[in-house]
Amino acid sequence: MADVKETKPSLFQNIRVYWLAFIVYWGIVLFGYDTGVGGGVVSADYFLTSFGLVDESGVKDQKRVDEVSSNVVAVLQAGAFFGALASAPVSSRIGRKYTLLAFALIFAVGAVLTTVAAGPPHGLPLIYAGRVLSGFGIGAISAVAPAFVSECSPKEVRGRITGLFQIMVAIGVMLSYFVNYAIGLHVPTGVNVWRIPFGLQLVPAGIMVFGLLTVKESPRWLASVGRSDEALKILAYLRRTSDTDSNTVAEMSEIQAAIDEERDARAGLNWKEAFFGKGNFIRFFIAFIIFFLQQWAGQNSVNYYAPQIFASIGYANRKNSLLASGVYGIVKVVATAIFIFFGVETLGRRLSFIISAIGMGSLFFVIGAILKTHPPPVTDPKVAAPAPSPAAQGMAGVLYIYVCFYSMGWGPLPWVYVSDIFPTRTRHYGLATASSSQWLWNFVVSKVTPHLLTSLGYKIFFMFGAINIGAMGTFSYLIPETKGRSLEEMDVIFGSVTAERRQANIDRQRGDAHSIRTDSVDRKEAV
């Protein structure tokens, strides 16, 4: 007779999960890089001159500049919206790993188009087409990657590992800022002003494509399509245990119990039940609203148009604004990393959201007030821009503190939260809903931000401040806490199943697993 055994935890127990997250999240570096690089490219003097956005006297056609700037940035989000929606049926059918591989290749094709684009008359349409195609790939990656990582992560460190998503976004944005800064210093003219920044996207795309060949499929997805034996082996591989380890068998039993419950509950029902079944609608509602609010928090307006934002508060010199943007990117990466590794599993989701919303909103009001009382001087485009004033430096400092509050809540946690709350069979639909909401409102915000900056001036910061404190603070207070709870426990939290029924199903699964494994060993011993 044989029984399940308990494997002693090792120092690097979850190293394979971290490796999987590292590889998968190179696609999220693309997410950050591609969203950050556009604003720098379209603010380059050579780009503006090449595409007829500056007259012979050097004066910008501001309306035309706003239009082209918003188009170059926003068409990426438009493509991403449809990519996120397309990812759900593909991920459900072929699995997480191969879905990511397919859409990473689609992204690479778009990156090539933007890289080979020349000047007028065909250069701008080619950039638009490449950005749409790259966006289609990024949208799918942003939906599938967090689901993949979440499904492979143990509950004790799931928030930390899933939260690497936002670190990689921040790294991508930071890299885009410094690439733009380097281009501004060393490549002031020529088509390389946009070819180099767009071409560098192929590096993380290549790392992701080849890295995906080294990782395993999601055990939860495998179990959901009836490949339970393979799922158990991969789960044991990820946990660095054997498939007879008691903790691994218990985790697999919980996974299978949740899948069986959903399968029984959804048997014979159409796709609408995935969205409107018991305990499901509220999860989809949260997934949609949380990203609606995140996009209107003001952070992505700063991300996409950081050079323009810093110029609006007094950093009129392009090199100064690009350098200030780069420093902003560094602060964001460091703050996000500190929170993900030391705060996400300590403070919890709700408290982090609340502190983040109030902190960001308060600082936006401070920036708006300073900008109202100390507006930057109007500069002549033919004369060298003056150094930033003390007021401009103060506002830049407040923006750096602001991004620390963003990085400890509303930056990384929406992805962590929506990855937490969905059951296995609807997680790809939930993440697709979340990602499509993110990209839909991302598109809207990126499209209107240049026009808002031009028309509202300092009032844009008051607008973002009110959204942060009023809407986001209230939402943070109302959502349930998910820290330290397994993915399968979310059904209990959201009312899909009672705690008693779930425990009974787990006990039954454990008994079945023990019986099957004992019978198998007995047969081998008999032979």
Coordinates of C-alpha atoms in Angstrom, one line a residue:
M1 CA 0.0 0.0 0.0
A2 CA 1.2 3.5 -0.7
D3 CA 0.1 6.9 0.4
V4 CA 0.7 10.5 -0.6
K5 CA 3.8 12.0 0.9
E6 CA 4.8 15.4 2.0
T7 CA 7.8 17.0 0.3
K8 CA 10.0 19.3 2.4
P9 CA 9.9 22.9 0.9
S10 CA 13.2 24.0 -0.6
L11 CA 14.8 27.4 -0.8
F12 CA 13.8 27.8 -4.4
Q13 CA 10.5 26.1 -4.2
N14 CA 8.7 28.5 -6.7
I15 CA 11.7 29.3 -9.0
R16 CA 10.0 27.6 -12.0
V17 CA 6.9 29.8 -11.5
Y18 CA 9.1 32.9 -11.3
W19 CA 10.8 31.8 -14.5
L20 CA 7.5 31.4 -16.2
A21 CA 6.4 34.8 -15.1
F22 CA 9.7 36.3 -16.2
I23 CA 9.3 34.9 -19.7
V24 CA 5.6 35.6 -20.1
Y25 CA 5.9 39.1 -18.9
W26 CA 8.4 40.1 -21.6
G27 CA 5.2 40.6 -23.5
I28 CA 4.2 43.1 -20.8
V29 CA 7.5 44.9 -21.3
L30 CA 6.2 45.4 -24.9
F31 CA 2.9 46.7 -23.4
G32 CA 4.8 49.4 -21.4
Y33 CA 7.4 50.2 -24.1
D34 CA 4.9 50.5 -26.9
T35 CA 2.6 52.7 -24.9
G36 CA 5.4 55.0 -23.7
V37 CA 7.4 55.3 -26.9
G38 CA 4.7 56.9 -29.1
G39 CA 4.6 60.2 -27.2
G40 CA 8.3 60.7 -27.5
V41 CA 8.4 60.0 -31.2
V42 CA 5.6 62.4 -32.1
S43 CA 7.1 65.2 -30.0
A44 CA 10.4 65.0 -32.0
D45 CA 11.0 68.1 -34.1
Y46 CA 12.1 66.1 -37.1
F47 CA 8.9 64.0 -36.9
L48 CA 6.8 67.1 -36.7
T49 CA 8.6 68.8 -39.6
S50 CA 8.6 65.6 -41.8
F51 CA 4.9 65.2 -41.7
G52 CA 3.9 68.9 -42.2
L53 CA 3.0 69.7 -38.6
V54 CA 5.3 72.7 -38.4
D55 CA 5.2 75.7 -40.8
E56 CA 8.2 77.3 -42.4
S57 CA 8.6 79.8 -39.5
G58 CA 8.9 76.9 -37.0
V59 CA 5.5 77.4 -35.4
K60 CA 3.5 74.3 -34.7
D61 CA 0.0 73.7 -36.0
Q62 CA -1.2 72.7 -32.5
K63 CA -4.6 71.3 -33.7
R64 CA -2.9 69.2 -36.3
V65 CA -0.1 68.2 -33.8
D66 CA -2.7 67.1 -31.3
E67 CA -4.6 65.1 -33.9
V68 CA -1.5 63.2 -35.2
S69 CA -0.1 62.7 -31.7
S70 CA -3.3 61.2 -30.5
N71 CA -3.7 59.0 -33.6
V72 CA -0.1 57.5 -33.3
V73 CA -0.7 56.7 -29.6
A74 CA -4.4 55.7 -29.8
V75 CA -4.4 53.3 -32.8
L76 CA -2.3 51.0 -30.6
Q77 CA -5.1 50.9 -28.1
A78 CA -7.7 50.4 -30.8
G79 CA -5.9 47.3 -32.0
A80 CA -5.4 46.1 -28.5
F81 CA -9.1 46.3 -27.7
F82 CA -9.9 43.8 -30.4
G83 CA -6.9 41.7 -29.6
A84 CA -8.1 41.3 -26.0
L85 CA -11.5 40.2 -27.1
A86 CA -10.1 37.8 -29.7
S87 CA -7.8 36.2 -27.1
A88 CA -10.6 34.6 -25.0
P89 CA -11.9 31.9 -27.5
V90 CA -8.3 31.2 -28.7
S91 CA -6.9 30.8 -25.2
S92 CA -9.9 28.6 -24.3
R93 CA -9.3 26.3 -27.2
I94 CA -5.5 26.0 -27.6
G95 CA -4.3 27.0 -24.1
R96 CA -2.4 29.9 -22.6
K97 CA 1.1 29.1 -23.9
Y98 CA 0.4 28.7 -27.6
T99 CA -2.0 31.7 -27.6
L100 CA 0.8 33.9 -26.3
L101 CA 3.2 32.5 -28.9
A102 CA 0.8 33.2 -31.7
F103 CA 0.0 36.8 -30.7
A104 CA 3.6 37.6 -30.0
L105 CA 4.4 36.7 -33.6
I106 CA 1.5 39.0 -34.7
F107 CA 2.9 41.8 -32.7
A108 CA 6.3 41.3 -34.3
V109 CA 4.8 41.7 -37.8
G110 CA 3.4 45.1 -36.7
A111 CA 6.7 46.1 -35.2
V112 CA 8.4 45.4 -38.5
L113 CA 5.9 47.6 -40.3
T114 CA 6.5 50.6 -38.1
T115 CA 10.2 50.1 -38.3
V116 CA 10.4 50.1 -42.1
A117 CA 8.2 53.2 -42.4
A118 CA 9.8 56.1 -44.2
G119 CA 8.7 59.7 -44.6
P120 CA 5.7 61.1 -46.5
P121 CA 3.5 60.2 -48.2
H122 CA 3.3 56.6 -47.1
G123 CA 5.2 56.7 -43.8
L124 CA 2.5 57.8 -41.5
P125 CA -0.2 55.3 -42.8
L126 CA 2.4 52.5 -42.5
I127 CA 3.1 53.6 -38.9
Y128 CA -0.6 53.6 -38.2
A129 CA -1.0 50.1 -39.7
G130 CA 1.9 48.7 -37.8
R131 CA 0.7 50.2 -34.5
V132 CA -2.8 48.7 -35.0
L133 CA -1.3 45.3 -35.7
S134 CA 1.1 45.5 -32.8
G135 CA -1.7 46.6 -30.6
F136 CA -3.8 43.6 -31.6
G137 CA -0.9 41.4 -30.3
I138 CA -0.4 43.4 -27.2
G139 CA -4.1 43.4 -26.3
A140 CA -4.2 39.6 -26.4
I141 CA -0.9 39.2 -24.5
S142 CA -2.2 41.6 -21.8
A143 CA -5.3 39.4 -21.3
V144 CA -3.7 36.0 -21.4
A145 CA -0.4 36.6 -19.6
P146 CA -1.8 37.5 -16.1
A147 CA -4.2 34.6 -16.3
F148 CA -1.4 32.2 -17.3
V149 CA 0.8 33.4 -14.4
S150 CA -2.0 33.4 -11.9
E151 CA -3.1 29.9 -12.7
C152 CA 0.4 28.6 -12.2
S153 CA 1.2 30.5 -8.9
P154 CA 0.7 29.2 -5.4
K155 CA -1.7 31.3 -3.3
E156 CA 1.0 32.3 -0.8
V157 CA 2.9 34.4 -3.3
R158 CA 0.4 34.8 -6.1
G159 CA -0.1 38.5 -5.5
R160 CA 3.7 39.0 -5.7
I161 CA 4.2 36.9 -8.8
T162 CA 1.2 38.3 -10.6
G163 CA 2.2 41.8 -9.6
L164 CA 5.4 41.4 -11.6
F165 CA 3.1 42.4 -14.4
Q166 CA 3.1 46.0 -13.4
I167 CA 6.9 46.0 -12.7
M168 CA 7.4 44.8 -16.3
V169 CA 5.0 47.5 -17.6
A170 CA 7.0 50.1 -15.6
I171 CA 10.3 48.8 -17.0
G172 CA 8.9 49.0 -20.5
V173 CA 7.7 52.6 -20.0
M174 CA 11.1 53.6 -18.5
L175 CA 13.0 52.0 -21.4
S176 CA 10.9 53.9 -23.9
Y177 CA 11.6 57.2 -22.1
F178 CA 15.3 56.7 -22.1
V179 CA 15.3 55.5 -25.7
N180 CA 13.5 58.7 -26.7
Y181 CA 16.0 60.7 -24.6
A182 CA 18.9 59.0 -26.3
I183 CA 17.4 59.6 -29.7
G184 CA 16.8 63.3 -28.8
L185 CA 20.5 63.7 -27.9
H186 CA 22.2 61.7 -30.6
V187 CA 19.8 61.3 -33.6
P188 CA 18.0 64.6 -34.0
T189 CA 17.2 64.2 -37.7
G190 CA 16.5 61.4 -40.2
V191 CA 14.0 58.5 -40.3
N192 CA 15.9 56.8 -37.4
V193 CA 14.1 59.2 -35.1
W194 CA 11.2 56.7 -35.3
R195 CA 12.8 53.6 -36.8
I196 CA 15.2 53.0 -33.9
P197 CA 12.5 53.3 -31.1
F198 CA 10.0 51.2 -33.1
G199 CA 12.6 48.6 -34.1
L200 CA 13.8 48.0 -30.6
Q201 CA 10.4 46.4 -29.9
L202 CA 11.6 43.3 -31.6
V203 CA 14.1 42.5 -28.9
P204 CA 11.6 41.8 -26.0
A205 CA 9.3 40.1 -28.6
G206 CA 12.1 37.7 -29.6
I207 CA 13.0 36.9 -26.0
M208 CA 9.3 36.1 -25.3
V209 CA 8.9 33.9 -28.4
F210 CA 11.9 31.8 -27.7
G211 CA 11.4 31.8 -23.9
L212 CA 7.9 30.4 -24.3
L213 CA 9.4 27.2 -25.7
T214 CA 10.9 26.5 -22.3
V215 CA 7.7 26.8 -20.1
K216 CA 4.9 24.4 -19.4
E217 CA 1.1 24.8 -20.1
S218 CA -1.2 26.0 -17.3
P219 CA -2.2 23.0 -15.1
R220 CA -5.6 24.7 -14.4
W221 CA -6.3 25.0 -18.1
L222 CA -5.3 21.4 -18.7
A223 CA -7.6 20.2 -15.9
S224 CA -10.5 22.3 -17.3
V225 CA -10.2 20.4 -20.7
G226 CA -10.1 17.0 -19.1
R227 CA -6.3 16.4 -19.1
S228 CA -6.1 16.0 -15.3
D229 CA -3.1 13.5 -15.2
E230 CA -1.0 15.9 -17.3
A231 CA -2.2 18.8 -15.1
L232 CA -1.0 17.0 -11.9
K233 CA 2.4 16.3 -13.4
I234 CA 2.9 19.9 -14.5
L235 CA 1.6 21.2 -11.1
A236 CA 4.2 19.0 -9.4
Y237 CA 6.9 20.3 -11.8
L238 CA 6.0 23.9 -11.0
R239 CA 6.0 23.3 -7.2
R240 CA 9.2 21.2 -7.5
T241 CA 7.6 18.3 -5.8
S242 CA 6.4 14.8 -6.8
D243 CA 2.9 14.0 -8.0
T244 CA 2.4 12.0 -4.8
D245 CA 3.2 15.0 -2.5
S246 CA 0.3 15.6 -0.2
N247 CA 0.2 19.4 -0.7
T248 CA 0.3 19.0 -4.5
V249 CA -2.4 16.4 -4.5
A250 CA -4.5 18.6 -2.2
E251 CA -4.1 21.6 -4.5
M252 CA -5.0 19.5 -7.5
S253 CA -8.0 18.2 -5.7
E254 CA -9.2 21.8 -5.0
I255 CA -8.6 22.7 -8.6
Q256 CA -10.6 19.7 -9.9
A257 CA -13.4 20.3 -7.3
A258 CA -13.9 23.8 -8.5
I259 CA -13.8 22.8 -12.2
D260 CA -16.3 19.9 -11.6
E261 CA -18.7 22.3 -9.7
E262 CA -18.6 24.8 -12.6
R263 CA -19.0 22.0 -15.2
D264 CA -22.1 20.6 -13.3
A265 CA -23.6 24.1 -12.9
R266 CA -23.0 25.1 -16.5
A267 CA -24.0 21.8 -18.2
G268 CA -26.4 22.5 -21.1
L269 CA -26.3 26.2 -20.6
N270 CA -25.2 28.8 -23.2
W271 CA -22.3 31.3 -23.1
K272 CA -24.4 33.9 -21.4
E273 CA -24.2 31.8 -18.2
A274 CA -20.5 32.4 -18.1
F275 CA -21.3 36.1 -17.6
F276 CA -24.6 35.9 -15.8
G277 CA -24.4 32.7 -13.9
K278 CA -24.6 32.7 -10.1
G279 CA -21.8 34.8 -8.6
N280 CA -20.3 35.7 -12.0
F281 CA -21.9 39.0 -13.1
I282 CA -20.4 41.0 -10.2
R283 CA -16.9 39.7 -11.1
F284 CA -17.3 40.9 -14.7
F285 CA -18.7 44.2 -13.5
I286 CA -15.7 44.7 -11.2
A287 CA -13.3 43.7 -14.0
F288 CA -14.8 46.3 -16.3
I289 CA -15.1 49.1 -13.8
I290 CA -11.7 48.7 -12.2
F291 CA -9.9 49.4 -15.5
F292 CA -12.3 52.2 -16.4
L293 CA -11.3 53.9 -13.2
Q294 CA -7.6 53.1 -13.6
Q295 CA -7.4 54.7 -17.0
W296 CA -9.1 57.9 -15.8
A297 CA -6.7 58.0 -12.8
G298 CA -4.4 60.3 -14.9
Q299 CA -1.4 57.9 -14.9
N300 CA -1.7 56.9 -18.5
S301 CA -2.0 60.5 -19.6
V302 CA 1.4 61.0 -18.0
N303 CA 2.7 57.7 -19.4
Y304 CA 1.8 58.4 -23.0
Y305 CA 2.5 62.1 -23.1
A306 CA 5.2 62.5 -20.4
P307 CA 7.3 64.9 -22.5
Q308 CA 4.3 67.0 -23.3
I309 CA 3.1 66.9 -19.6
F310 CA 6.5 68.0 -18.3
A311 CA 6.6 70.7 -21.0
S312 CA 3.2 72.0 -19.8
I313 CA 4.5 72.5 -16.3
G314 CA 7.6 74.4 -17.3
Y315 CA 10.1 71.9 -18.9
A316 CA 9.9 73.6 -22.3
N317 CA 13.3 72.4 -23.5
R318 CA 12.8 69.0 -25.2
K319 CA 15.9 67.5 -23.7
N320 CA 14.8 68.6 -20.2
S321 CA 11.3 67.2 -20.7
L322 CA 12.7 63.9 -21.9
L323 CA 15.2 63.6 -19.1
A324 CA 12.4 64.5 -16.5
S325 CA 10.3 61.8 -18.2
G326 CA 13.1 59.3 -17.8
V327 CA 13.6 60.0 -14.1
Y328 CA 9.8 59.6 -13.7
G329 CA 10.1 56.2 -15.3
I330 CA 12.9 55.2 -12.9
V331 CA 10.9 56.3 -9.8
K332 CA 8.0 54.3 -11.1
V333 CA 10.0 51.1 -11.6
V334 CA 11.6 51.3 -8.1
A335 CA 8.3 52.2 -6.3
T336 CA 6.4 49.4 -8.1
A337 CA 9.2 46.8 -7.3
I338 CA 9.2 47.8 -3.6
F339 CA 5.5 47.4 -3.3
I340 CA 5.2 44.1 -5.2
F341 CA 8.0 42.4 -3.2
F342 CA 7.3 43.9 0.2
G343 CA 3.8 45.4 0.3
V344 CA 1.2 43.5 -1.8
E345 CA 1.0 40.5 0.6
T346 CA 1.2 42.7 3.7
L347 CA -1.2 45.6 3.2
G348 CA -3.8 43.6 1.3
R349 CA -5.7 44.6 -1.8
R350 CA -8.4 47.0 -0.5
L351 CA -6.2 49.0 1.9
S352 CA -3.6 49.5 -0.8
F353 CA -6.3 50.7 -3.3
I354 CA -7.7 53.2 -0.8
I355 CA -4.3 54.7 0.2
S356 CA -3.2 54.8 -3.4
A357 CA -6.4 56.6 -4.6
I358 CA -6.4 59.3 -1.8
G359 CA -2.6 59.9 -2.2
M360 CA -2.8 60.3 -5.9
G361 CA -5.9 62.6 -5.8
S362 CA -4.4 64.9 -3.2
L363 CA -1.2 65.3 -5.1
F364 CA -3.0 66.1 -8.4
F365 CA -4.8 68.9 -6.5
V366 CA -1.4 70.2 -5.3
I367 CA 0.0 70.2 -8.9
G368 CA -3.1 71.9 -10.2
A369 CA -2.9 74.6 -7.6
I370 CA 0.8 75.3 -8.2
L371 CA 0.2 75.4 -12.0
K372 CA -2.7 77.9 -11.5
T373 CA -0.6 80.2 -9.3
H374 CA 2.8 79.8 -11.0
P375 CA 2.1 79.1 -14.8
P376 CA 5.1 78.5 -17.0
P377 CA 6.3 81.4 -19.1
V378 CA 5.2 81.6 -22.8
T379 CA 8.3 80.8 -24.9
D380 CA 9.3 81.8 -28.4
P381 CA 10.0 78.7 -30.5
K382 CA 13.0 80.6 -32.1
V383 CA 14.6 81.3 -28.8
A384 CA 16.2 78.7 -26.5
A385 CA 13.8 77.6 -23.8
P386 CA 14.8 78.8 -20.3
A387 CA 15.7 76.4 -17.5
P388 CA 12.8 75.0 -15.4
S389 CA 11.6 77.4 -12.7
P390 CA 11.5 76.4 -9.0
A391 CA 7.8 76.0 -9.3
A392 CA 8.2 73.7 -12.3
Q393 CA 10.8 71.7 -10.4
G394 CA 8.4 71.5 -7.4
M395 CA 5.6 70.2 -9.6
A396 CA 7.9 67.6 -11.2
G397 CA 8.9 66.5 -7.6
V398 CA 5.2 66.1 -6.7
L399 CA 4.7 64.0 -9.9
Y400 CA 7.5 61.7 -8.7
I401 CA 5.8 61.3 -5.3
Y402 CA 2.4 60.8 -7.1
V403 CA 3.8 57.9 -9.1
C404 CA 4.9 56.2 -5.9
F405 CA 1.3 56.2 -4.7
Y406 CA 0.1 54.9 -8.1
S407 CA 2.7 52.1 -7.9
M408 CA 1.5 50.9 -4.5
G409 CA -2.1 50.4 -5.5
W410 CA -3.9 51.4 -8.7
G411 CA -0.9 50.6 -10.9
P412 CA -0.2 46.9 -10.2
L413 CA -3.3 45.8 -8.2
P414 CA -6.1 45.9 -10.8
W415 CA -4.3 43.1 -12.8
V416 CA -3.6 41.2 -9.6
Y417 CA -7.2 41.6 -8.4
V418 CA -8.9 40.5 -11.6
S419 CA -6.5 37.6 -11.9
D420 CA -7.6 36.6 -8.4
I421 CA -11.4 36.6 -8.7
F422 CA -12.4 34.5 -11.7
P423 CA -12.8 30.7 -11.7
T424 CA -10.8 28.6 -14.1
R425 CA -13.5 28.0 -16.8
T426 CA -14.3 31.7 -17.1
R427 CA -10.9 33.2 -16.2
H428 CA -10.0 33.8 -19.9
Y429 CA -13.3 35.6 -20.5
G430 CA -12.8 37.6 -17.3
L431 CA -9.3 38.6 -18.2
A432 CA -10.4 39.4 -21.7
T433 CA -13.2 41.6 -20.4
A434 CA -10.8 43.3 -18.1
S435 CA -8.2 43.8 -20.8
S436 CA -10.7 45.0 -23.3
S437 CA -12.0 47.5 -20.8
Q438 CA -8.5 48.6 -20.1
W439 CA -7.7 49.1 -23.8
L440 CA -11.1 50.7 -24.6
W441 CA -10.6 53.4 -22.0
N442 CA -6.9 53.5 -22.7
F443 CA -7.9 54.4 -26.3
V444 CA -10.3 57.1 -25.2
V445 CA -7.8 58.7 -22.7
S446 CA -4.9 58.6 -25.1
K447 CA -7.1 60.1 -27.8
V448 CA -8.4 63.0 -25.8
T449 CA -5.4 63.8 -23.6
P450 CA -3.6 66.1 -26.1
H451 CA -6.8 68.1 -26.6
L452 CA -7.5 68.2 -22.8
L453 CA -4.0 69.5 -22.2
T454 CA -4.5 72.2 -24.8
S455 CA -8.0 73.3 -23.7
L456 CA -8.0 72.7 -19.9
G457 CA -4.4 73.5 -18.9
Y458 CA -4.1 73.3 -15.1
K459 CA -7.7 72.2 -14.7
I460 CA -6.8 68.7 -16.1
F461 CA -5.1 68.0 -12.8
F462 CA -8.1 69.0 -10.7
M463 CA -10.2 66.7 -12.9
F464 CA -7.9 63.7 -12.3
G465 CA -7.7 64.5 -8.6
A466 CA -11.5 64.5 -8.2
I467 CA -11.7 61.1 -10.0
N468 CA -9.0 59.6 -7.8
I469 CA -10.6 60.6 -4.5
G470 CA -14.3 60.4 -5.3
A471 CA -14.7 57.5 -7.6
M472 CA -11.7 55.3 -7.0
G473 CA -11.6 55.8 -3.3
T474 CA -15.3 54.7 -3.0
F475 CA -14.8 51.7 -5.3
S476 CA -11.8 50.6 -3.3
Y477 CA -13.8 50.6 -0.1
L478 CA -16.6 48.4 -1.6
I479 CA -14.7 45.5 -3.2
P480 CA -14.0 42.3 -1.2
E481 CA -10.5 41.5 0.1
T482 CA -8.7 38.6 -1.8
K483 CA -5.3 38.5 -0.1
G484 CA -4.2 35.0 1.0
R485 CA -7.2 33.3 -0.5
S486 CA -6.9 30.5 -3.1
L487 CA -8.4 31.0 -6.6
E488 CA -10.9 28.3 -5.8
E489 CA -12.1 30.2 -2.6
M490 CA -13.2 33.1 -4.8
D491 CA -16.4 31.1 -5.7
V492 CA -17.3 31.2 -2.0
I493 CA -16.5 34.9 -1.6
F494 CA -18.7 35.8 -4.6
G495 CA -21.5 33.4 -3.7
S496 CA -21.2 30.8 -6.5
V497 CA -21.0 28.0 -3.9
T498 CA -21.3 27.7 -0.2
A499 CA -18.2 27.0 1.9
E500 CA -19.8 23.7 3.2
R501 CA -20.4 22.4 -0.3
R502 CA -16.9 23.3 -1.5
Q503 CA -15.3 21.5 1.5
A504 CA -17.4 18.4 0.8
N505 CA -16.4 18.4 -2.8
I506 CA -12.7 18.8 -1.9
D507 CA -13.0 15.9 0.6
R508 CA -14.5 13.7 -2.1
Q509 CA -11.8 14.6 -4.6
R510 CA -9.1 13.8 -2.1
G511 CA -10.7 10.5 -1.4
D512 CA -11.0 9.7 -5.1
A513 CA -7.3 10.7 -5.8
H514 CA -6.1 8.6 -2.8
S515 CA -8.1 5.5 -4.0
I516 CA -6.9 5.8 -7.6
R517 CA -3.2 6.2 -6.6
T518 CA -3.4 3.3 -4.1
D519 CA -5.0 1.0 -6.7
S520 CA -2.3 1.9 -9.2
V521 CA 0.5 1.1 -6.7
D522 CA -1.2 -2.2 -5.7
R523 CA -1.3 -3.3 -9.3
K524 CA 2.3 -2.5 -9.8
E525 CA 3.3 -4.4 -6.7
A526 CA 1.2 -7.4 -7.8
V527 CA 3.0 -7.5 -11.1

